[in-house]
PDB file of C-alpha atoms in Angstrom:
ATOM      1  CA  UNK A 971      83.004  68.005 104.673  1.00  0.00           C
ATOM      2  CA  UNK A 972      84.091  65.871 107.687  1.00  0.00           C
ATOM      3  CA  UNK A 973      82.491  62.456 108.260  1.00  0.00           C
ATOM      4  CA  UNK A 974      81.083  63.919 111.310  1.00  0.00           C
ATOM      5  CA  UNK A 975      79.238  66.830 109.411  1.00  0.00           C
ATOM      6  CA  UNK A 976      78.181  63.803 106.844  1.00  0.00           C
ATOM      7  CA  UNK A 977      76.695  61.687 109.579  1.00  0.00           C
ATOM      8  CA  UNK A 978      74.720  64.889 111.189  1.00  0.00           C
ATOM      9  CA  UNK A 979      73.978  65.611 107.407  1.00  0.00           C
ATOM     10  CA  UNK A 980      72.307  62.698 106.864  1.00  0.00           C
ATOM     11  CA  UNK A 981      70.286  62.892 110.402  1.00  0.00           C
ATOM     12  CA  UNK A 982      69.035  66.345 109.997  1.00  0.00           C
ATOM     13  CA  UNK A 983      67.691  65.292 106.650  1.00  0.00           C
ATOM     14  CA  UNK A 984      66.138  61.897 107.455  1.00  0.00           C
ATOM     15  CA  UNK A 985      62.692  62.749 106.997  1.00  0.00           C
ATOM     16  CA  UNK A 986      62.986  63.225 103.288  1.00  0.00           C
ATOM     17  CA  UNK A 987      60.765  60.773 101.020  1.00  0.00           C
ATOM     18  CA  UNK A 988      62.636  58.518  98.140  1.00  0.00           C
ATOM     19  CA  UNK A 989      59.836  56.090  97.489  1.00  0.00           C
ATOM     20  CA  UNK A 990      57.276  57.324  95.265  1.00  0.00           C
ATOM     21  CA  UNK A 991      55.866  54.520  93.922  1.00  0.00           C
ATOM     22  CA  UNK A 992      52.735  54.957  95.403  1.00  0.00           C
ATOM     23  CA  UNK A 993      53.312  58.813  95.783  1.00  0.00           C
ATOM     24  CA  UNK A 994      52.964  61.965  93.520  1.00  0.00           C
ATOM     25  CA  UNK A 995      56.029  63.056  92.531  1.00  0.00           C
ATOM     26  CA  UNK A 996      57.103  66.806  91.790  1.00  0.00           C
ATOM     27  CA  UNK A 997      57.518  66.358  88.029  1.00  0.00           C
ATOM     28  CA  UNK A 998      54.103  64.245  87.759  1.00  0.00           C
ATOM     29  CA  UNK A 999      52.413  67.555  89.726  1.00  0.00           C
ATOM     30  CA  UNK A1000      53.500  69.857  87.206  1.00  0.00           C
ATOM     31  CA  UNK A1001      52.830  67.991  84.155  1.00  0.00           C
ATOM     32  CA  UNK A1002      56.399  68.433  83.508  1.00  0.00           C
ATOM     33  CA  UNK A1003      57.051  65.885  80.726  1.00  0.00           C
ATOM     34  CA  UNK A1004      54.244  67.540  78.648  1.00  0.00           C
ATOM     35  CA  UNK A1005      55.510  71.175  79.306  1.00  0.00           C
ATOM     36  CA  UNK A1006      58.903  70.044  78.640  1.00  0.00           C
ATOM     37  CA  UNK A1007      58.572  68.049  75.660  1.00  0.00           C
ATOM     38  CA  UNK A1008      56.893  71.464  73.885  1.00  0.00           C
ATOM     39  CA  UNK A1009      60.006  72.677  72.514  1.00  0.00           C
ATOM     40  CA  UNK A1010      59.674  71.352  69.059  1.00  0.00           C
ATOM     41  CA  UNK A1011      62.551  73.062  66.828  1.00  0.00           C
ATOM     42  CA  UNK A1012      61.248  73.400  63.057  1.00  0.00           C
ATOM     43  CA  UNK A1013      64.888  74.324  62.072  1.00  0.00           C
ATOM     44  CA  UNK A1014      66.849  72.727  64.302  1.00  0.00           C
ATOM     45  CA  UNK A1015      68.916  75.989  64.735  1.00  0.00           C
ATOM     46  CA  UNK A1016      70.583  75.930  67.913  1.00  0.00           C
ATOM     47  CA  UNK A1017      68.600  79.736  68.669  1.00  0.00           C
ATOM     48  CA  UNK A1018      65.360  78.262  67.960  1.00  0.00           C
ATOM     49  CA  UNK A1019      65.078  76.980  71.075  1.00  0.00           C
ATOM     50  CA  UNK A1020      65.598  80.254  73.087  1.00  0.00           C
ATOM     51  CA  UNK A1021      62.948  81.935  71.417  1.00  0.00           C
ATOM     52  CA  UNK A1022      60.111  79.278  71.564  1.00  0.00           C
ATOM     53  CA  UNK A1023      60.761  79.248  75.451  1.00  0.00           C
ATOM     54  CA  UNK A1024      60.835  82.634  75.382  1.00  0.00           C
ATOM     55  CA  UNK A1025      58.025  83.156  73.913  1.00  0.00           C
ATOM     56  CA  UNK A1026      55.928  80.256  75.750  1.00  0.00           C
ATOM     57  CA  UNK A1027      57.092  81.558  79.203  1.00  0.00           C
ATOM     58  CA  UNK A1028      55.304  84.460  78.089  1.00  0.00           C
ATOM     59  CA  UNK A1029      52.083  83.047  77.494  1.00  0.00           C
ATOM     60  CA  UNK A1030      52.272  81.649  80.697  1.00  0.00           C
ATOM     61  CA  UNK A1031      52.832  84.665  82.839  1.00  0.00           C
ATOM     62  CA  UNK A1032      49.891  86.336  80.454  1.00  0.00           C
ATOM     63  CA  UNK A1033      47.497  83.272  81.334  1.00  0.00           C
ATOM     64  CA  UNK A1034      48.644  83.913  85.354  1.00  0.00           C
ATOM     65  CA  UNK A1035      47.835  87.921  84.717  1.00  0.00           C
ATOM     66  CA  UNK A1036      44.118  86.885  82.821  1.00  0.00           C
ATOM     67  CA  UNK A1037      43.775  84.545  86.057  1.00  0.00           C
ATOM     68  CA  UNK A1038      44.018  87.564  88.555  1.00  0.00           C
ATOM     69  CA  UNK A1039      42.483  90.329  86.268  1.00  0.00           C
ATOM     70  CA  UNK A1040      39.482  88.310  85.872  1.00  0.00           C
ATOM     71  CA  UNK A1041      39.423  87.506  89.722  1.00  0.00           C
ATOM     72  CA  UNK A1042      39.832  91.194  90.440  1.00  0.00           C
ATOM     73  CA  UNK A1043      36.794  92.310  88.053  1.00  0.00           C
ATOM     74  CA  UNK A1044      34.423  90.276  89.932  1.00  0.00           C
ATOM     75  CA  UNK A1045      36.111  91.558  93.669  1.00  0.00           C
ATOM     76  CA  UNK A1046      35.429  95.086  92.109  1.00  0.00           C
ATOM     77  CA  UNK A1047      31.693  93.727  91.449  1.00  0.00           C
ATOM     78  CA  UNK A1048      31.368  92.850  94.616  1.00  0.00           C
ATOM     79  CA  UNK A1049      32.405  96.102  96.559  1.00  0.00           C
ATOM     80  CA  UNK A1050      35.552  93.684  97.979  1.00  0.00           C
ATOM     81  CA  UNK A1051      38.501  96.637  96.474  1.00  0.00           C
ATOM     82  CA  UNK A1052      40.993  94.854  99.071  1.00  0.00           C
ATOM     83  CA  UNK A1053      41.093  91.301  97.396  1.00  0.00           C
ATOM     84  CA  UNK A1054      41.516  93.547  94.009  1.00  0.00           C
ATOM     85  CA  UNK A1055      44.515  95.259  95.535  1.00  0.00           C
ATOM     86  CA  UNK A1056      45.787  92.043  95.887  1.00  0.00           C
ATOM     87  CA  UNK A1057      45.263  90.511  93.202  1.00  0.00           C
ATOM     88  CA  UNK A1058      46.486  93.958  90.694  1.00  0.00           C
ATOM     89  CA  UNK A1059      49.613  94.076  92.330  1.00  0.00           C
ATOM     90  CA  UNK A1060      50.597  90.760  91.736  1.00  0.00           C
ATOM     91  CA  UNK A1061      49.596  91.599  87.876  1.00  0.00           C
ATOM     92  CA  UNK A1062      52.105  94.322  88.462  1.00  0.00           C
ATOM     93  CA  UNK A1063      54.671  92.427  89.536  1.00  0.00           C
ATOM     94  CA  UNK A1064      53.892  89.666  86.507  1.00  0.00           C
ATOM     95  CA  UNK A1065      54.292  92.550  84.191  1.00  0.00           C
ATOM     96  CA  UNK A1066      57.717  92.810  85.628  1.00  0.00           C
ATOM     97  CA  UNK A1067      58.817  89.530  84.621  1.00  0.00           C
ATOM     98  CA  UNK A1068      57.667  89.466  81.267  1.00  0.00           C
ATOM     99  CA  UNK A1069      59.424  92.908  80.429  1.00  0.00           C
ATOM    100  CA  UNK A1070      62.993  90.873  81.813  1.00  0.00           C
ATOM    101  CA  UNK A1071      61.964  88.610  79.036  1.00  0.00           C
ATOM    102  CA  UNK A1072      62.798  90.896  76.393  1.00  0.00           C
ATOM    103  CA  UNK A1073      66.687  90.770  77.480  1.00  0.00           C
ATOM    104  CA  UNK A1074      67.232  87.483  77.212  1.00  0.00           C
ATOM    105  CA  UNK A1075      65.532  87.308  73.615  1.00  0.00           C
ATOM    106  CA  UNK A1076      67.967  90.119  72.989  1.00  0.00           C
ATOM    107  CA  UNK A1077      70.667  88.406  72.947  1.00  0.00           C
ATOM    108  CA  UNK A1078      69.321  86.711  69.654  1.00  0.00           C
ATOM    109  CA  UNK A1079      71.421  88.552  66.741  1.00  0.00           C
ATOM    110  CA  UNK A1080      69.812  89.230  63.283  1.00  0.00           C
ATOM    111  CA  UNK A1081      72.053  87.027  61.755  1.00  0.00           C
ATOM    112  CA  UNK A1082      70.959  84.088  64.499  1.00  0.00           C
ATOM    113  CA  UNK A1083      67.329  84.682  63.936  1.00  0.00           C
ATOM    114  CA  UNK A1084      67.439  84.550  60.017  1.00  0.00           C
ATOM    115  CA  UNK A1085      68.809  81.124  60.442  1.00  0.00           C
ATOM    116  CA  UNK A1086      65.235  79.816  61.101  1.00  0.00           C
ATOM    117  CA  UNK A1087      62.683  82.786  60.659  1.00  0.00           C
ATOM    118  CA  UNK A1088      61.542  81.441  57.630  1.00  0.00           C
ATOM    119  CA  UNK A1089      60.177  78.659  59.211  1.00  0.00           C
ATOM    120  CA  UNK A1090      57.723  80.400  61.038  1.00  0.00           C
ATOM    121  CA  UNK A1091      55.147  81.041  57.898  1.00  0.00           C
ATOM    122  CA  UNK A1092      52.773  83.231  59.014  1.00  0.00           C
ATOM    123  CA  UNK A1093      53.143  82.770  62.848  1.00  0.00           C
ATOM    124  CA  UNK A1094      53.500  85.888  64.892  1.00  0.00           C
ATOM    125  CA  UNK A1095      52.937  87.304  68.329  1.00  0.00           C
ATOM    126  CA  UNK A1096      50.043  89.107  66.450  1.00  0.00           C
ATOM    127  CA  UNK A1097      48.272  86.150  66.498  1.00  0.00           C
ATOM    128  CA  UNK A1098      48.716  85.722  70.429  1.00  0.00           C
ATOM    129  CA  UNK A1099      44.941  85.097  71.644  1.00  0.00           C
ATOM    130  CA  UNK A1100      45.626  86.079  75.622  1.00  0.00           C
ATOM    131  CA  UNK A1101      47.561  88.843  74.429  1.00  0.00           C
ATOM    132  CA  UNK A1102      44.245  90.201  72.955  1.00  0.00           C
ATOM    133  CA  UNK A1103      42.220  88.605  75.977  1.00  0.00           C
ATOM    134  CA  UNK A1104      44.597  90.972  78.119  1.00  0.00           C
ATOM    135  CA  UNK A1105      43.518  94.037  75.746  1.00  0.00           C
ATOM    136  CA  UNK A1106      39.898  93.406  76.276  1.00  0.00           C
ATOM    137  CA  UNK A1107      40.060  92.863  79.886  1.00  0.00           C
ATOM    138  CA  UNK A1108      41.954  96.379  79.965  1.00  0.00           C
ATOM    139  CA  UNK A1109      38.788  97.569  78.175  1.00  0.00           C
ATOM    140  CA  UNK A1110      40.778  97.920  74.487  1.00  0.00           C
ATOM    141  CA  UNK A1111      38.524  95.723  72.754  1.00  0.00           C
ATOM    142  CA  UNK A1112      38.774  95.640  68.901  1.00  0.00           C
ATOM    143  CA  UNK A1113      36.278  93.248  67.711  1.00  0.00           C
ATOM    144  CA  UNK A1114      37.780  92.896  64.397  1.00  0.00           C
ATOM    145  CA  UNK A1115      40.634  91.057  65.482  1.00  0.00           C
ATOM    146  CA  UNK A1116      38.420  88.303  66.076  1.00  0.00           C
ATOM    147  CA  UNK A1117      38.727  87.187  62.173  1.00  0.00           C
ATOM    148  CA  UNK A1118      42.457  85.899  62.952  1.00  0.00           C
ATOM    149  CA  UNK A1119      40.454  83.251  65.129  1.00  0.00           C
ATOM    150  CA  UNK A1120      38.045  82.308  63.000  1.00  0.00           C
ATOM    151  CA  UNK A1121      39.992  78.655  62.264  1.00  0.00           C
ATOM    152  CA  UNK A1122      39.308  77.840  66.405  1.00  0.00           C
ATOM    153  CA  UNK A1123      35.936  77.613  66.908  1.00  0.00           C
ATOM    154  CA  UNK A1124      36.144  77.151  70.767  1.00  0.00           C
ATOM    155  CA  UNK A1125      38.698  79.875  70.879  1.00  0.00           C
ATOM    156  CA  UNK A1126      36.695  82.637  68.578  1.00  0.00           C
ATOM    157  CA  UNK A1127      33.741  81.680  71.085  1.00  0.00           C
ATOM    158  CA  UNK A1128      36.250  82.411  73.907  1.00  0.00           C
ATOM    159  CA  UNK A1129      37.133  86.003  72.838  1.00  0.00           C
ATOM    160  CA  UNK A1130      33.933  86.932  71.780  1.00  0.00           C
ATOM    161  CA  UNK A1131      32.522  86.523  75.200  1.00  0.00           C
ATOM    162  CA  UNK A1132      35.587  88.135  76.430  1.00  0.00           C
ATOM    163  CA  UNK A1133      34.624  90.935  74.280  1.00  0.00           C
ATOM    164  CA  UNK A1134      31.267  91.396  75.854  1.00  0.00           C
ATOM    165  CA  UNK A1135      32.636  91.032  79.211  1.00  0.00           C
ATOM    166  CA  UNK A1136      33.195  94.365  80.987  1.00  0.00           C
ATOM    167  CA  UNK A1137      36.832  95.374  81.179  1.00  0.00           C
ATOM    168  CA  UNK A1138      38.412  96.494  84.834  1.00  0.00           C
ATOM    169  CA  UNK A1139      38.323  99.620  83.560  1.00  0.00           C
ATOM    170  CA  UNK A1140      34.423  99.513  83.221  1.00  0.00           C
ATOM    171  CA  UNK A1141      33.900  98.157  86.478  1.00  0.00           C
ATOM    172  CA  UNK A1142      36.275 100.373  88.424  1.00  0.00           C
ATOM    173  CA  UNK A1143      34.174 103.346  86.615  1.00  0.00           C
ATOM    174  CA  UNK A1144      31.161 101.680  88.131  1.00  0.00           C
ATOM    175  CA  UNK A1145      32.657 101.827  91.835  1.00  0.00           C
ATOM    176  CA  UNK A1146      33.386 105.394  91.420  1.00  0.00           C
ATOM    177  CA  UNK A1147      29.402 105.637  90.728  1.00  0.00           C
ATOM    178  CA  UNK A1148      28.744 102.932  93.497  1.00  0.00           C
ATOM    179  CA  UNK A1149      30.701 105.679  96.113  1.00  0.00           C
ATOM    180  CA  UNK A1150      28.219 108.414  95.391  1.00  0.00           C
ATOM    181  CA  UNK A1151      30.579 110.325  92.594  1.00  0.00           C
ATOM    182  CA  UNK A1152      28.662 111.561  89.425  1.00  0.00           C
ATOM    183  CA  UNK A1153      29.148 109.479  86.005  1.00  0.00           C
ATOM    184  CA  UNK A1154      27.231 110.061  82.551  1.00  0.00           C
ATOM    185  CA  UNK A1155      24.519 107.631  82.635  1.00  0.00           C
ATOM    186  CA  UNK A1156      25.712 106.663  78.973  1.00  0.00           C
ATOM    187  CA  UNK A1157      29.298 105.784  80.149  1.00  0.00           C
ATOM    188  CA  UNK A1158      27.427 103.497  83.225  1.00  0.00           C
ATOM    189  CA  UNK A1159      25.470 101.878  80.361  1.00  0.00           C
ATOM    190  CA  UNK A1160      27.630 101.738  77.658  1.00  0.00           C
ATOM    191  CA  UNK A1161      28.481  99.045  74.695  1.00  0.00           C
ATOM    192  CA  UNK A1162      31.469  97.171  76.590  1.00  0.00           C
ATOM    193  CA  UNK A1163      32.044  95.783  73.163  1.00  0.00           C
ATOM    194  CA  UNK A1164      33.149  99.087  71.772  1.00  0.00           C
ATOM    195  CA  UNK A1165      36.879 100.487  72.421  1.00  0.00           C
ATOM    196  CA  UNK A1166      36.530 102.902  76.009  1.00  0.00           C
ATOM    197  CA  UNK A1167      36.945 106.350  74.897  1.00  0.00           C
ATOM    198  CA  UNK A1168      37.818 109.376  77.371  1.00  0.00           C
ATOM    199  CA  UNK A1169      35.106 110.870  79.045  1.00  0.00           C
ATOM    200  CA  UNK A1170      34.645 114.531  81.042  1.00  0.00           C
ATOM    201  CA  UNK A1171      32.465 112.842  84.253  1.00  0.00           C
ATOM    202  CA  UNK A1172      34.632 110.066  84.807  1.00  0.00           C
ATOM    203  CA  UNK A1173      38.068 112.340  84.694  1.00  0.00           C
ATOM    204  CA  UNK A1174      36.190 114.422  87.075  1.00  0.00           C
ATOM    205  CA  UNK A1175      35.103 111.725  89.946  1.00  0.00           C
ATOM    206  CA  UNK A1176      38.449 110.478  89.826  1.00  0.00           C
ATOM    207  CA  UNK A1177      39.868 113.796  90.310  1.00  0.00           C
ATOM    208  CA  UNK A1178      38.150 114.386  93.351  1.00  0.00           C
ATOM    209  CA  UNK A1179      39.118 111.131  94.571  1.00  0.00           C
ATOM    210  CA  UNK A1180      42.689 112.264  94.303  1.00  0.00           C
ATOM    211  CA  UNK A1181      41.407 115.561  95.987  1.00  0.00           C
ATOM    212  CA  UNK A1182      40.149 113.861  99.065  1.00  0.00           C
ATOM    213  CA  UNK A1183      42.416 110.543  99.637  1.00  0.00           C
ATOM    214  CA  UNK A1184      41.423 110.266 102.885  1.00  0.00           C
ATOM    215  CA  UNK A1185      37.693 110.152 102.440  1.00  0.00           C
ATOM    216  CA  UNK A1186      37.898 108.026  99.277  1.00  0.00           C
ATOM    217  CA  UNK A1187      41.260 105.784 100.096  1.00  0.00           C
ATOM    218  CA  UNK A1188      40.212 102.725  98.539  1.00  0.00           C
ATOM    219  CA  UNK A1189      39.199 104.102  95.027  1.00  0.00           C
ATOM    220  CA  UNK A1190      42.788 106.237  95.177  1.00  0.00           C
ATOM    221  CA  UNK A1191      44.569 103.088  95.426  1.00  0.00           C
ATOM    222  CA  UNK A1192      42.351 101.476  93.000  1.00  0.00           C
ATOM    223  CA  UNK A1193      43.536 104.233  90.632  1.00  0.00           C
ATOM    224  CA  UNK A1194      47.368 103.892  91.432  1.00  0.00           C
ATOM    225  CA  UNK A1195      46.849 100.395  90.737  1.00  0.00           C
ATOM    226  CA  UNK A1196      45.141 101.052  87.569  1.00  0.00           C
ATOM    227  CA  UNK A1197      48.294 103.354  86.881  1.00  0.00           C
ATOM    228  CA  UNK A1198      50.611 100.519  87.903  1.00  0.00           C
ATOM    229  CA  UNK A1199      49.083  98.541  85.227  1.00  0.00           C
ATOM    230  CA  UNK A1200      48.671 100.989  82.544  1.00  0.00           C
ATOM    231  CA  UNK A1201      52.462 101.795  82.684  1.00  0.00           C
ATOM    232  CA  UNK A1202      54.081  98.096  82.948  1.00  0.00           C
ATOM    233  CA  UNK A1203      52.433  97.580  80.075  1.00  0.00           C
ATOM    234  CA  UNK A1204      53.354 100.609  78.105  1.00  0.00           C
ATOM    235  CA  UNK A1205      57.140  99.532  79.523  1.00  0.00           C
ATOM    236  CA  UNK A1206      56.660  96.098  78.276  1.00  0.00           C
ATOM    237  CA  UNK A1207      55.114  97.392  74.699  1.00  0.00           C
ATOM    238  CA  UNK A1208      58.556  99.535  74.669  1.00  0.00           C
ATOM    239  CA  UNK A1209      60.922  96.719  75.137  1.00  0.00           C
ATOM    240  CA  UNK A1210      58.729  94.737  72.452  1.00  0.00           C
ATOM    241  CA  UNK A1211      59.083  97.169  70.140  1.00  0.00           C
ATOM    242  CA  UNK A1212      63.124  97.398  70.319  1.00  0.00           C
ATOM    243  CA  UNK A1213      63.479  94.271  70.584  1.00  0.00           C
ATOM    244  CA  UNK A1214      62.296  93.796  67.545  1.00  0.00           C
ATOM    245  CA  UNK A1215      64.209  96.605  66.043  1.00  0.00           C
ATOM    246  CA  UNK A1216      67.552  95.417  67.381  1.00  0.00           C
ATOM    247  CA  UNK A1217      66.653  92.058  65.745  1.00  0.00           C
ATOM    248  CA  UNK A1218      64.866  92.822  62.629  1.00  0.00           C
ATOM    249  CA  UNK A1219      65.079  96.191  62.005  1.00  0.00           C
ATOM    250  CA  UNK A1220      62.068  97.251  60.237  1.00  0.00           C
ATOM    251  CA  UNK A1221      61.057  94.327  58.222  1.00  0.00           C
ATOM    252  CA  UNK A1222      57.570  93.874  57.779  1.00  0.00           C
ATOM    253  CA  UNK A1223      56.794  90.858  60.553  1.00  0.00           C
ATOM    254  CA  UNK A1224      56.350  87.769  59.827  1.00  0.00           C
ATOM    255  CA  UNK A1225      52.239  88.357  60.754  1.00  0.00           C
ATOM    256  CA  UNK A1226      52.176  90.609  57.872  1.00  0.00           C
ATOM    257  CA  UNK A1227      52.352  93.773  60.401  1.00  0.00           C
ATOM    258  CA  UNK A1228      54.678  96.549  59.597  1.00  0.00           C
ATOM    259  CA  UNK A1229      56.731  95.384  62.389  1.00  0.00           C
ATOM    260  CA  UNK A1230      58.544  97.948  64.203  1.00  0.00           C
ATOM    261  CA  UNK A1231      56.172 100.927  62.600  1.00  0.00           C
ATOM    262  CA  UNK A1232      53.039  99.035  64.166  1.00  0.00           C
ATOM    263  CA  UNK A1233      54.531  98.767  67.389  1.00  0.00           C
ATOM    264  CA  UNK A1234      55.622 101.939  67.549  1.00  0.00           C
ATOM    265  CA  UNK A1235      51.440 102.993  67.384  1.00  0.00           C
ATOM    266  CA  UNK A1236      50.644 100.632  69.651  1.00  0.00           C
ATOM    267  CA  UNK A1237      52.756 102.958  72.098  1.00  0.00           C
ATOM    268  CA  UNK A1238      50.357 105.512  71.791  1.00  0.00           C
ATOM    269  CA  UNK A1239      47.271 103.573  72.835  1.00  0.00           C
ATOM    270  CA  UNK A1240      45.933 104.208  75.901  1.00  0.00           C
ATOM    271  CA  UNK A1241      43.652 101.780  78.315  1.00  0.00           C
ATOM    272  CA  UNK A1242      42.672 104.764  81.350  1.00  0.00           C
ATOM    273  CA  UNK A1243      42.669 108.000  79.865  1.00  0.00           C
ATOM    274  CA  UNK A1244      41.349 110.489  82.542  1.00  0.00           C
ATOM    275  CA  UNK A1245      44.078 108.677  85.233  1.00  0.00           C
ATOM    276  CA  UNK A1246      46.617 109.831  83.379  1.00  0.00           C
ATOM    277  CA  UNK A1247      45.238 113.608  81.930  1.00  0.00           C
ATOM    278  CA  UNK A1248      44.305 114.408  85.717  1.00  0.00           C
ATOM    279  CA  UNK A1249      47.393 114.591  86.449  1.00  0.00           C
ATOM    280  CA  UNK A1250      47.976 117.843  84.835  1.00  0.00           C
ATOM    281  CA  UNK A1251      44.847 119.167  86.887  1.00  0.00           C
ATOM    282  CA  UNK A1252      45.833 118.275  90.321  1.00  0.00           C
TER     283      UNK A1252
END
């Protein structure tokens, strides 16, 4: 760089601040000594520190996607789909990121993860509590997964008011009822505590949403939202569940799950049935 370029360098950028004594700073904003400083290796292994950020990057995106699900629920509530839209894509988009994850903690051989797997007892993405939180707001609540919380009174209180909060799946449902489309009056007053199970009425509403876009164009991209959703997560459960096979093979995990075997089921849950079986009806 010429001294010229330097000197107009320098002018163009006058304006930036270097005192912040009295100031905010970027790093003080963020919090960043506290969230950097939460790497604490129990092995000292050089991996260990790949998959603890890993892993807490995770729970960060998931505490981003419980922000906007949440947000989105109450839009729903309140007839105001187009703030949903928002807010579901950018879950979407989340979902994205965390499946990317999985690469990086790929590159984590067996041999490098043995080096300090004892060392995490009992500790296991099992046990992650947003993870679950995510579940319920999906409507796939399992109340007996509460027990694993039992030792956090604050955060058992947490999830058990997240399990009697109704999912997005619930409240969609309710906007297909709110439009003037017929729905069982046991699936509009159902136990939200209780796992959401398929049902003939609310296949059928949503099929004739798909039948007539035009007249019902905010609940159809409700439902392709839904979809969006539905299959991120079923991509992200995939890449999990190799992961953890190219890693570990199929030792039983360090939760005391069957590892790959469990994951592999998971693959088979489902969060919006009748979005996915109309499909063959159309």
């Amino acid at each position: 760089m010429t001294e010229q370029k330097k000197l107009d360098s320098k002018e163009t950028e006058k304006g930036i601040y270097t005192d912040f004594i009295n100031q905010m700073t970027y790093g003080e904003y963020l919090q960043l000594d506290q969230i950097l400083s939460s790497q604490k290796r129990l092995s000292g292994h050089h991996d260990e520190m790949l998959f603890i950020i890993i892993h807490q990057v995770s729970e960060l995106w998931m505490k981003l996607i419980l922000h906007e699900t949440r947000s989105a629920i109450s839009s729903i509530e309140n007839g105001n789909l187009h703030s949903a839209f928002k807010m579901l894509a950018r879950v979407s988009k989340i979902q994205s990121q965390i499946i990317e994850s999985w690469d990086v903690l790929s590159t984590l051989t067996p041999a490098e993860y043995m080096e300090f797997r004892d060392k995490l007892g009992q500790a296991s993405g099992f046990q992650s509590y947003q993870y679950r939180m995510i579940e319920f707001a999906l409507g796939y609540k399992t109340p007996h997964i509460l027990e694993i919380y039992k030792k956090d009174a604050d955060l058992h209180e947490q999830l058990t008011a997240a399990l009697h909060t109704p999912s997005l799946y619930d409240v969609s449902i309710h906007a297909l009822a709110k439009a003037g489309l017929y729905i069982d009056k046991e699936m509009l007053n159902r136990d939200v505590t209780k796992r959401y199970e398929y049902n003939n009425s609310v296949e059928a509403a949503w099929l004739e949403v798909y039948k007539n876009v035009e007249k019902y164009w905010d609940l159809y991209e409700l439902a392709e939202k839904l979809v969006d959703i539905e299959d991120w997560l079923q991509q992200w459960r995939f890449r999990h569940m190799k992961t953890v096979e190219r890693i570990i093979g199929f030792k039983v995990g360090t939760g005391g799950s069957s590892g790959v075997n469990y994951l592999k089921k998971v693959l088979d849950q489902r969060f919006f049935p009748e979005l996915w079986d109309l499909r063959t009806s159309i």
